[in-house]
C-alpha angles and dihedrals in degrees: 000000000000093000093263123128097203127147104217091190089077091071128079093205134014124199116193116206109202126196121245118286094023132103139182111272092246093060108086102168126091121257120013138177104195142329135205137184113248107241103007147093103255132083131175126210128199112230113295095004090092088069093068114086091203090059091047092049091047092053094043086051087060089048087055089052100259123148126216119284109239143151121233108322094340103103097201101028098115104094093180092077137054087230089064130053088310087087090070096046097087094174093058124070112228137176136182112298124231094271093054092045087052090050089053091051093234095143103031092137090056101044123115126170125206139153109245090200089063103032111023090165089067089067091066102034120105126193 
């Protein structure tokens, strides 16, 4: 008890900013940048990492239930998405790529699936 009488249930999302050389009790490994519950509403940031919007977006992506964006066995290899290596590229603005936005259901009313090997004309048709 830190002396605060605060109902955390009133918040939709909580971001914890931790000082250097500390870590949440559930993180047992060495160095860390940030951590988020997947899915969930809490994320934890190591020291100055909270200042990078790509790190924040990456962790909120986990809160929304998203996995990392990788290629093959490389967990973070997809640089087109903030859930991939883009989270570490602080000098580059990134967002969720089309696949992650589809996973989130953001454009359900605009989705259409087709097999270009069967119907190549569908690639170029617009409604």
